[in-house]
PDB file of C-alpha atoms and ligand atoms in Angstrom:
ATOM      1  CA  MET A  27     -18.542 -15.436  -8.452  1.00  0.00           C
ATOM      2  CA  ARG A  28     -15.943 -14.878  -6.523  1.00  0.00           C
ATOM      3  CA  ASN A  29     -14.415 -11.127  -7.618  1.00  0.00           C
ATOM      4  CA  SER A  30     -11.442 -10.632  -5.219  1.00  0.00           C
ATOM      5  CA  MET A  31      -8.116 -12.096  -6.012  1.00  0.00           C
ATOM      6  CA  PHE A  32      -4.598 -12.979  -4.890  1.00  0.00           C
ATOM      7  CA  ILE A  33      -2.206 -12.223  -7.516  1.00  0.00           C
ATOM      8  CA  THR A  34       1.508 -12.959  -7.340  1.00  0.00           C
ATOM      9  CA  LEU A  35       4.728 -11.772  -9.842  1.00  0.00           C
ATOM     10  CA  GLU A  36       7.903 -13.263  -9.216  1.00  0.00           C
ATOM     11  CA  GLY A  37      10.883 -13.003 -11.642  1.00  0.00           C
ATOM     12  CA  ILE A  38      14.657 -12.348 -11.159  1.00  0.00           C
ATOM     13  CA  ASP A  39      16.084  -8.761  -9.897  1.00  0.00           C
ATOM     14  CA  GLY A  40      15.435  -6.724 -12.765  1.00  0.00           C
ATOM     15  CA  CYS A  41      11.905  -8.086 -14.525  1.00  0.00           C
ATOM     16  CA  GLY A  42       9.757  -5.360 -13.738  1.00  0.00           C
ATOM     17  CA  LYS A  43       7.492  -6.049 -11.398  1.00  0.00           C
ATOM     18  CA  SER A  44       6.978  -2.871 -10.232  1.00  0.00           C
ATOM     19  CA  THR A  45       5.835  -1.059 -12.689  1.00  0.00           C
ATOM     20  CA  GLN A  46       3.248  -4.361 -13.545  1.00  0.00           C
ATOM     21  CA  SER A  47       1.823  -4.568 -10.653  1.00  0.00           C
ATOM     22  CA  ALA A  48       0.695  -0.867 -10.152  1.00  0.00           C
ATOM     23  CA  LYS A  49      -0.528  -1.385 -13.903  1.00  0.00           C
ATOM     24  CA  LEU A  50      -2.480  -4.437 -13.182  1.00  0.00           C
ATOM     25  CA  ALA A  51      -4.245  -3.129 -10.191  1.00  0.00           C
ATOM     26  CA  GLN A  52      -5.662  -0.243 -12.325  1.00  0.00           C
ATOM     27  CA  TRP A  53      -7.482  -3.338 -14.612  1.00  0.00           C
ATOM     28  CA  LEU A  54      -7.908  -5.013 -11.581  1.00  0.00           C
ATOM     29  CA  GLU A  55     -10.355  -2.989 -10.537  1.00  0.00           C
ATOM     30  CA  ALA A  56     -11.743  -1.852 -13.096  1.00  0.00           C
ATOM     31  CA  ARG A  57     -12.601  -5.504 -14.360  1.00  0.00           C
ATOM     32  CA  THR A  58     -14.013  -6.952 -10.838  1.00  0.00           C
ATOM     33  CA  GLY A  59     -15.538  -3.433  -9.558  1.00  0.00           C
ATOM     34  CA  GLN A  60     -12.863  -3.918  -6.396  1.00  0.00           C
ATOM     35  CA  LYS A  61     -10.145  -2.447  -4.729  1.00  0.00           C
ATOM     36  CA  THR A  62      -6.722  -3.517  -5.180  1.00  0.00           C
ATOM     37  CA  VAL A  63      -4.444  -3.594  -2.512  1.00  0.00           C
ATOM     38  CA  CYS A  64      -0.548  -3.240  -4.373  1.00  0.00           C
ATOM     39  CA  THR A  65       2.211  -5.137  -1.418  1.00  0.00           C
ATOM     40  CA  TYR A  66       6.089  -6.526  -1.617  1.00  0.00           C
ATOM     41  CA  GLU A  67       7.853  -8.376  -0.505  1.00  0.00           C
ATOM     42  CA  PRO A  68      10.106  -8.427   2.321  1.00  0.00           C
ATOM     43  CA  GLY A  69       8.848  -6.037   4.136  1.00  0.00           C
ATOM     44  CA  GLY A  70       5.361  -4.471   2.964  1.00  0.00           C
ATOM     45  CA  TRP A  71       3.689  -4.589   6.320  1.00  0.00           C
ATOM     46  CA  PRO A  72       3.682  -1.288   8.426  1.00  0.00           C
ATOM     47  CA  ASP A  73       7.165  -1.530   9.924  1.00  0.00           C
ATOM     48  CA  GLY A  74       8.447  -3.847   7.510  1.00  0.00           C
ATOM     49  CA  GLN A  75      10.861  -1.082   5.832  1.00  0.00           C
ATOM     50  CA  SER A  76      12.968  -1.638   8.901  1.00  0.00           C
ATOM     51  CA  PHE A  77      12.965  -6.008   8.145  1.00  0.00           C
ATOM     52  CA  ARG A  78      13.708  -5.293   4.557  1.00  0.00           C
ATOM     53  CA  ASP A  79      16.689  -3.067   5.588  1.00  0.00           C
ATOM     54  CA  PHE A  80      18.007  -6.002   7.837  1.00  0.00           C
ATOM     55  CA  ILE A  81      17.477  -8.841   5.283  1.00  0.00           C
ATOM     56  CA  LEU A  82      18.291  -7.013   2.048  1.00  0.00           C
ATOM     57  CA  GLY A  83      21.231  -4.799   3.556  1.00  0.00           C
ATOM     58  CA  GLY A  84      25.259  -6.284   3.022  1.00  0.00           C
ATOM     59  CA  GLY A  85      25.618  -8.000   5.686  1.00  0.00           C
ATOM     60  CA  LYS A  86      26.227 -11.351   4.778  1.00  0.00           C
ATOM     61  CA  LEU A  87      24.375 -14.353   6.727  1.00  0.00           C
ATOM     62  CA  ALA A  88      24.173 -17.730   6.280  1.00  0.00           C
ATOM     63  CA  ALA A  89      21.187 -18.993   4.055  1.00  0.00           C
ATOM     64  CA  MET A  90      19.366 -20.567   6.600  1.00  0.00           C
ATOM     65  CA  THR A  91      18.930 -17.248   8.753  1.00  0.00           C
ATOM     66  CA  GLU A  92      17.737 -15.628   5.324  1.00  0.00           C
ATOM     67  CA  LEU A  93      15.221 -17.940   4.878  1.00  0.00           C
ATOM     68  CA  LEU A  94      14.106 -17.942   8.173  1.00  0.00           C
ATOM     69  CA  LEU A  95      13.885 -13.915   8.300  1.00  0.00           C
ATOM     70  CA  PHE A  96      11.786 -14.514   4.607  1.00  0.00           C
ATOM     71  CA  LEU A  97       9.520 -16.405   5.969  1.00  0.00           C
ATOM     72  CA  ALA A  98       8.543 -14.118   9.476  1.00  0.00           C
ATOM     73  CA  ASP A  99       8.315 -11.306   7.056  1.00  0.00           C
ATOM     74  CA  ARG A 100       5.754 -13.454   5.267  1.00  0.00           C
ATOM     75  CA  SER A 101       3.915 -14.055   7.898  1.00  0.00           C
ATOM     76  CA  GLU A 102       3.874 -10.500   9.749  1.00  0.00           C
ATOM     77  CA  HIS A 103       2.829  -9.465   6.024  1.00  0.00           C
ATOM     78  CA  VAL A 104      -0.052 -12.326   5.498  1.00  0.00           C
ATOM     79  CA  ASN A 105      -1.638 -11.823   9.204  1.00  0.00           C
ATOM     80  CA  ARG A 106      -1.281  -7.165   9.481  1.00  0.00           C
ATOM     81  CA  VAL A 107      -1.594  -7.181   4.982  1.00  0.00           C
ATOM     82  CA  ILE A 108      -3.285  -9.563   3.399  1.00  0.00           C
ATOM     83  CA  LEU A 109      -5.350 -11.626   4.834  1.00  0.00           C
ATOM     84  CA  PRO A 110      -6.753  -8.772   6.132  1.00  0.00           C
ATOM     85  CA  ALA A 111      -7.377  -7.499   2.991  1.00  0.00           C
ATOM     86  CA  LEU A 112      -9.129 -10.664   1.113  1.00  0.00           C
ATOM     87  CA  ARG A 113     -11.112 -10.905   4.402  1.00  0.00           C
ATOM     88  CA  GLN A 114     -12.226  -7.379   3.092  1.00  0.00           C
ATOM     89  CA  GLY A 115     -12.955  -8.428  -0.518  1.00  0.00           C
ATOM     90  CA  TYR A 116     -10.616  -6.714  -1.767  1.00  0.00           C
ATOM     91  CA  SER A 117      -7.676  -7.898  -4.111  1.00  0.00           C
ATOM     92  CA  VAL A 118      -4.009  -8.285  -3.896  1.00  0.00           C
ATOM     93  CA  ILE A 119      -1.383  -7.617  -6.284  1.00  0.00           C
ATOM     94  CA  CYS A 120       1.912  -8.803  -4.376  1.00  0.00           C
ATOM     95  CA  GLU A 121       5.428  -9.257  -5.816  1.00  0.00           C
ATOM     96  CA  ARG A 122       7.486 -11.684  -4.661  1.00  0.00           C
ATOM     97  CA  TRP A 123       5.975 -14.650  -2.558  1.00  0.00           C
ATOM     98  CA  ASN A 124       7.204 -18.453  -1.967  1.00  0.00           C
ATOM     99  CA  GLU A 125       8.220 -18.862  -5.007  1.00  0.00           C
ATOM    100  CA  SER A 126      10.719 -16.134  -4.700  1.00  0.00           C
ATOM    101  CA  THR A 127      12.234 -17.991  -1.336  1.00  0.00           C
ATOM    102  CA  MET A 128      12.503 -21.538  -3.587  1.00  0.00           C
ATOM    103  CA  ALA A 129      14.050 -19.866  -5.837  1.00  0.00           C
ATOM    104  CA  TYR A 130      16.535 -17.365  -4.744  1.00  0.00           C
ATOM    105  CA  GLN A 131      17.665 -19.588  -1.277  1.00  0.00           C
ATOM    106  CA  ALA A 132      17.070 -23.253  -3.014  1.00  0.00           C
ATOM    107  CA  GLY A 133      17.876 -21.577  -6.603  1.00  0.00           C
ATOM    108  CA  GLY A 134      20.498 -18.944  -5.354  1.00  0.00           C
ATOM    109  CA  HIS A 135      21.621 -20.265  -2.346  1.00  0.00           C
ATOM    110  CA  GLU A 136      21.544 -23.963  -2.336  1.00  0.00           C
ATOM    111  CA  LEU A 137      19.425 -24.584   0.242  1.00  0.00           C
ATOM    112  CA  ASN A 138      18.110 -28.067  -0.454  1.00  0.00           C
ATOM    113  CA  ILE A 139      14.721 -27.497  -2.641  1.00  0.00           C
ATOM    114  CA  SER A 140      12.644 -30.247  -0.317  1.00  0.00           C
ATOM    115  CA  HIS A 141      13.880 -28.886   2.924  1.00  0.00           C
ATOM    116  CA  VAL A 142      12.521 -25.047   1.717  1.00  0.00           C
ATOM    117  CA  LYS A 143       9.211 -26.824   0.537  1.00  0.00           C
ATOM    118  CA  ARG A 144       8.070 -28.243   3.489  1.00  0.00           C
ATOM    119  CA  ILE A 145       8.922 -25.455   5.529  1.00  0.00           C
ATOM    120  CA  ILE A 146       6.822 -23.673   3.278  1.00  0.00           C
ATOM    121  CA  ARG A 147       4.222 -26.022   3.420  1.00  0.00           C
ATOM    122  CA  ALA A 148       4.161 -25.606   7.269  1.00  0.00           C
ATOM    123  CA  CYS A 149       3.555 -21.844   7.590  1.00  0.00           C
ATOM    124  CA  ASN A 150       0.391 -22.693   5.756  1.00  0.00           C
ATOM    125  CA  PHE A 151       0.356 -18.622   4.011  1.00  0.00           C
ATOM    126  CA  PRO A 152      -2.317 -18.537   1.743  1.00  0.00           C
ATOM    127  CA  GLU A 153      -1.584 -19.716  -2.290  1.00  0.00           C
ATOM    128  CA  PRO A 154      -2.603 -17.165  -4.904  1.00  0.00           C
ATOM    129  CA  ASP A 155      -5.406 -17.759  -7.571  1.00  0.00           C
ATOM    130  CA  ALA A 156      -2.215 -16.642  -9.769  1.00  0.00           C
ATOM    131  CA  LYS A 157       1.423 -16.676 -10.144  1.00  0.00           C
ATOM    132  CA  ILE A 158       2.211 -14.423 -12.885  1.00  0.00           C
ATOM    133  CA  PHE A 159       5.958 -15.040 -13.955  1.00  0.00           C
ATOM    134  CA  LEU A 160       7.776 -12.226 -15.538  1.00  0.00           C
ATOM    135  CA  ASP A 161      10.285 -14.985 -17.359  1.00  0.00           C
ATOM    136  CA  ILE A 162      13.424 -12.119 -18.625  1.00  0.00           C
ATOM    137  CA  SER A 163      17.091 -13.693 -18.993  1.00  0.00           C
ATOM    138  CA  PRO A 164      19.609 -12.944 -16.445  1.00  0.00           C
ATOM    139  CA  GLN A 165      21.704 -11.020 -19.801  1.00  0.00           C
ATOM    140  CA  THR A 166      19.186  -8.900 -19.847  1.00  0.00           C
ATOM    141  CA  ALA A 167      18.105  -7.729 -15.964  1.00  0.00           C
ATOM    142  CA  ILE A 168      21.692  -6.878 -15.686  1.00  0.00           C
ATOM    143  CA  GLN A 169      22.057  -4.430 -18.644  1.00  0.00           C
ATOM    144  CA  ARG A 170      18.272  -3.460 -16.716  1.00  0.00           C
ATOM    145  CA  ILE A 171      19.433  -2.851 -13.418  1.00  0.00           C
ATOM    146  CA  ASN A 172      22.802  -1.206 -14.187  1.00  0.00           C
ATOM    147  CA  SER A 173      21.157   0.957 -16.331  1.00  0.00           C
ATOM    148  CA  ARG A 174      19.323   2.162 -13.489  1.00  0.00           C
ATOM    149  CA  GLY A 175      22.582   3.584 -11.636  1.00  0.00           C
ATOM    150  CA  GLY A 176      22.813   3.007  -7.961  1.00  0.00           C
ATOM    151  CA  LYS A 177      24.304  -0.010  -5.597  1.00  0.00           C
ATOM    152  CA  GLY A 178      21.383  -2.028  -5.579  1.00  0.00           C
ATOM    153  CA  ASP A 179      20.382  -4.993  -2.985  1.00  0.00           C
ATOM    154  CA  LYS A 180      22.638  -7.560  -2.320  1.00  0.00           C
ATOM    155  CA  PHE A 181      21.114 -10.251  -3.818  1.00  0.00           C
ATOM    156  CA  GLU A 182      21.542  -7.650  -7.039  1.00  0.00           C
ATOM    157  CA  ALA A 183      25.398  -7.633  -6.405  1.00  0.00           C
ATOM    158  CA  GLU A 184      25.457 -11.623  -6.496  1.00  0.00           C
ATOM    159  CA  GLY A 185      26.786 -11.870 -10.062  1.00  0.00           C
ATOM    160  CA  LEU A 186      25.112 -13.863 -13.741  1.00  0.00           C
ATOM    161  CA  PRO A 187      26.306 -17.035 -11.845  1.00  0.00           C
ATOM    162  CA  PHE A 188      23.767 -16.504  -9.285  1.00  0.00           C
ATOM    163  CA  MET A 189      21.127 -14.682 -11.322  1.00  0.00           C
ATOM    164  CA  MET A 190      21.590 -17.613 -13.917  1.00  0.00           C
ATOM    165  CA  ASN A 191      20.538 -20.672 -10.889  1.00  0.00           C
ATOM    166  CA  VAL A 192      17.269 -18.378  -9.807  1.00  0.00           C
ATOM    167  CA  ALA A 193      16.476 -18.200 -13.462  1.00  0.00           C
ATOM    168  CA  SER A 194      17.260 -21.368 -13.741  1.00  0.00           C
ATOM    169  CA  PHE A 195      14.867 -22.424 -10.705  1.00  0.00           C
ATOM    170  CA  TYR A 196      12.138 -20.309 -11.540  1.00  0.00           C
ATOM    171  CA  ARG A 197      11.770 -21.719 -14.768  1.00  0.00           C
ATOM    172  CA  LEU A 198      11.564 -25.252 -13.241  1.00  0.00           C
ATOM    173  CA  ILE A 199       9.164 -23.936 -10.128  1.00  0.00           C
ATOM    174  CA  ALA A 200       6.589 -22.688 -13.533  1.00  0.00           C
ATOM    175  CA  GLU A 201       6.877 -26.196 -15.047  1.00  0.00           C
ATOM    176  CA  ASP A 202       5.781 -27.669 -12.217  1.00  0.00           C
ATOM    177  CA  ASP A 203       2.691 -25.861 -11.161  1.00  0.00           C
ATOM    178  CA  LYS A 204       1.387 -25.079 -14.273  1.00  0.00           C
ATOM    179  CA  GLN A 205      -2.389 -24.956 -13.016  1.00  0.00           C
ATOM    180  CA  ARG A 206      -1.449 -21.813 -10.816  1.00  0.00           C
ATOM    181  CA  PHE A 207       1.976 -19.900 -12.913  1.00  0.00           C
ATOM    182  CA  ILE A 208       0.798 -18.039 -15.820  1.00  0.00           C
ATOM    183  CA  ARG A 209       5.308 -17.562 -17.716  1.00  0.00           C
ATOM    184  CA  ILE A 210       5.179 -14.139 -19.801  1.00  0.00           C
ATOM    185  CA  PRO A 211       8.364 -14.122 -22.158  1.00  0.00           C
ATOM    186  CA  CYS A 212       9.760 -10.662 -22.004  1.00  0.00           C
ATOM    187  CA  ASP A 213      12.862 -10.709 -23.486  1.00  0.00           C
ATOM    188  CA  ASP A 214      11.664  -9.613 -26.472  1.00  0.00           C
ATOM    189  CA  MET A 215       8.898  -7.702 -25.776  1.00  0.00           C
ATOM    190  CA  ASP A 216       8.289  -3.548 -24.057  1.00  0.00           C
ATOM    191  CA  GLU A 217       5.915  -2.968 -20.855  1.00  0.00           C
ATOM    192  CA  SER A 218       2.913  -2.358 -22.589  1.00  0.00           C
ATOM    193  CA  GLU A 219       3.305  -5.980 -24.616  1.00  0.00           C
ATOM    194  CA  VAL A 220       4.290  -7.591 -21.452  1.00  0.00           C
ATOM    195  CA  PHE A 221       1.163  -5.753 -19.726  1.00  0.00           C
ATOM    196  CA  SER A 222      -1.165  -7.434 -23.020  1.00  0.00           C
ATOM    197  CA  ALA A 223       0.065 -10.480 -22.559  1.00  0.00           C
ATOM    198  CA  ILE A 224      -0.338 -11.087 -18.686  1.00  0.00           C
ATOM    199  CA  THR A 225      -4.080  -9.347 -18.647  1.00  0.00           C
ATOM    200  CA  SER A 226      -5.156 -11.698 -21.653  1.00  0.00           C
ATOM    201  CA  ARG A 227      -3.986 -14.572 -19.776  1.00  0.00           C
ATOM    202  CA  LEU A 228      -5.410 -13.325 -16.689  1.00  0.00           C
ATOM    203  CA  GLU A 229      -8.436 -12.371 -18.340  1.00  0.00           C
ATOM    204  CA  ALA A 230      -8.261 -16.451 -19.196  1.00  0.00           C
ATOM    205  CA  HIS A 231      -6.990 -18.747 -16.471  1.00  0.00           C
ATOM    206  CA  LEU A 232      -9.309 -15.927 -13.522  1.00  0.00           C
ATOM    207  CA  TRP A 233     -12.677 -16.139 -15.004  1.00  0.00           C
ATOM    208  CA  GLN A 234     -12.884 -18.202 -18.214  1.00  0.00           C
ATOM    209  CA  SER A 235     -11.677 -21.506 -15.890  1.00  0.00           C
ATOM    210  CA  ARG A 236     -14.215 -21.034 -13.368  1.00  0.00           C
TER     211      ARG A 236
HETATM  212  P1  TMP B  16      13.414  -6.262  -4.739  1.00  0.00           P
HETATM  213  O1  TMP B  16      12.049  -5.525  -4.228  1.00  0.00           O
HETATM  214  O2  TMP B  16      13.657  -5.535  -6.065  1.00  0.00           O
HETATM  215  O3  TMP B  16      12.642  -7.896  -5.623  1.00  0.00           O
HETATM  216  O4  TMP B  16      14.351  -7.240  -4.051  1.00  0.00           O
HETATM  217  C1  TMP B  16      13.618  -8.049  -3.032  1.00  0.00           C
HETATM  218  C2  TMP B  16      15.174  -9.023  -3.029  1.00  0.00           C
HETATM  219  O5  TMP B  16      15.314 -10.133  -1.873  1.00  0.00           O
HETATM  220  C3  TMP B  16      15.286  -9.626  -4.236  1.00  0.00           C
HETATM  221  O6  TMP B  16      16.664  -9.567  -4.140  1.00  0.00           O
HETATM  222  C4  TMP B  16      14.917 -11.283  -3.351  1.00  0.00           C
HETATM  223  C5  TMP B  16      15.325 -11.528  -2.329  1.00  0.00           C
HETATM  224  N1  TMP B  16      14.077 -12.300  -1.692  1.00  0.00           N
HETATM  225  C6  TMP B  16      14.831 -13.844  -1.449  1.00  0.00           C
HETATM  226  O7  TMP B  16      15.459 -14.395  -1.990  1.00  0.00           O
HETATM  227  N2  TMP B  16      13.626 -14.470  -1.015  1.00  0.00           N
HETATM  228  C7  TMP B  16      12.290 -14.114  -0.924  1.00  0.00           C
HETATM  229  O8  TMP B  16      11.712 -14.638  -0.496  1.00  0.00           O
HETATM  230  C8  TMP B  16      11.683 -12.822  -1.130  1.00  0.00           C
HETATM  231  C9  TMP B  16      10.688 -12.951  -1.226  1.00  0.00           C
HETATM  232  C10 TMP B  16      12.782 -11.787  -1.543  1.00  0.00           C
END
């Protein structure tokens, strides 16, 4: 049985990915006995921070430029972090992946979804074993982002209509790929309830079906 897993966490800004990523890594290490690497996009590779600052900084970029930058970021991330870790037998938990690109650049910034999918497919990035979608309403997300204070990145500053488009794209994408997506409706759950829901669904998804 293969022990190392590649798991992605998806959802709109404020959905709680970072909190769940750290908890999930501990659980996965205990479950598999293998080291787990937690990473994120954009910028989760050595030298990636300046790339992240550029993409998420305030400057307005054309939607296509943005798409290509996120894919360039992913390419470095795959080659420098994700594939080396998986090849060593480690598991990888990554906050955001191809589905973020579909939901934000097609859903949010209205690029044509079939073009976006085609470009992503041509990149041939590794396919996750499971994609966890933390589904919260844009209203709850915006409350959480505001309660964190600070200015947020340029995507967080786009406001409710943008978030609603991204959220509805996520739901469509998850519906289209039921085999790999695990959708957790998070609005009425606290952090530990979300975590329990993730681990029990993952247990069934990753091991009982193999
Ligand atoms: P986060 O680190 O707080 O999740 O912020 C990353 C932001 O970048 C978030 O607003 C979503 C956005 N993003 C895209 O628009 N497309 C992508 O492909 C990725 C990876 C992130």
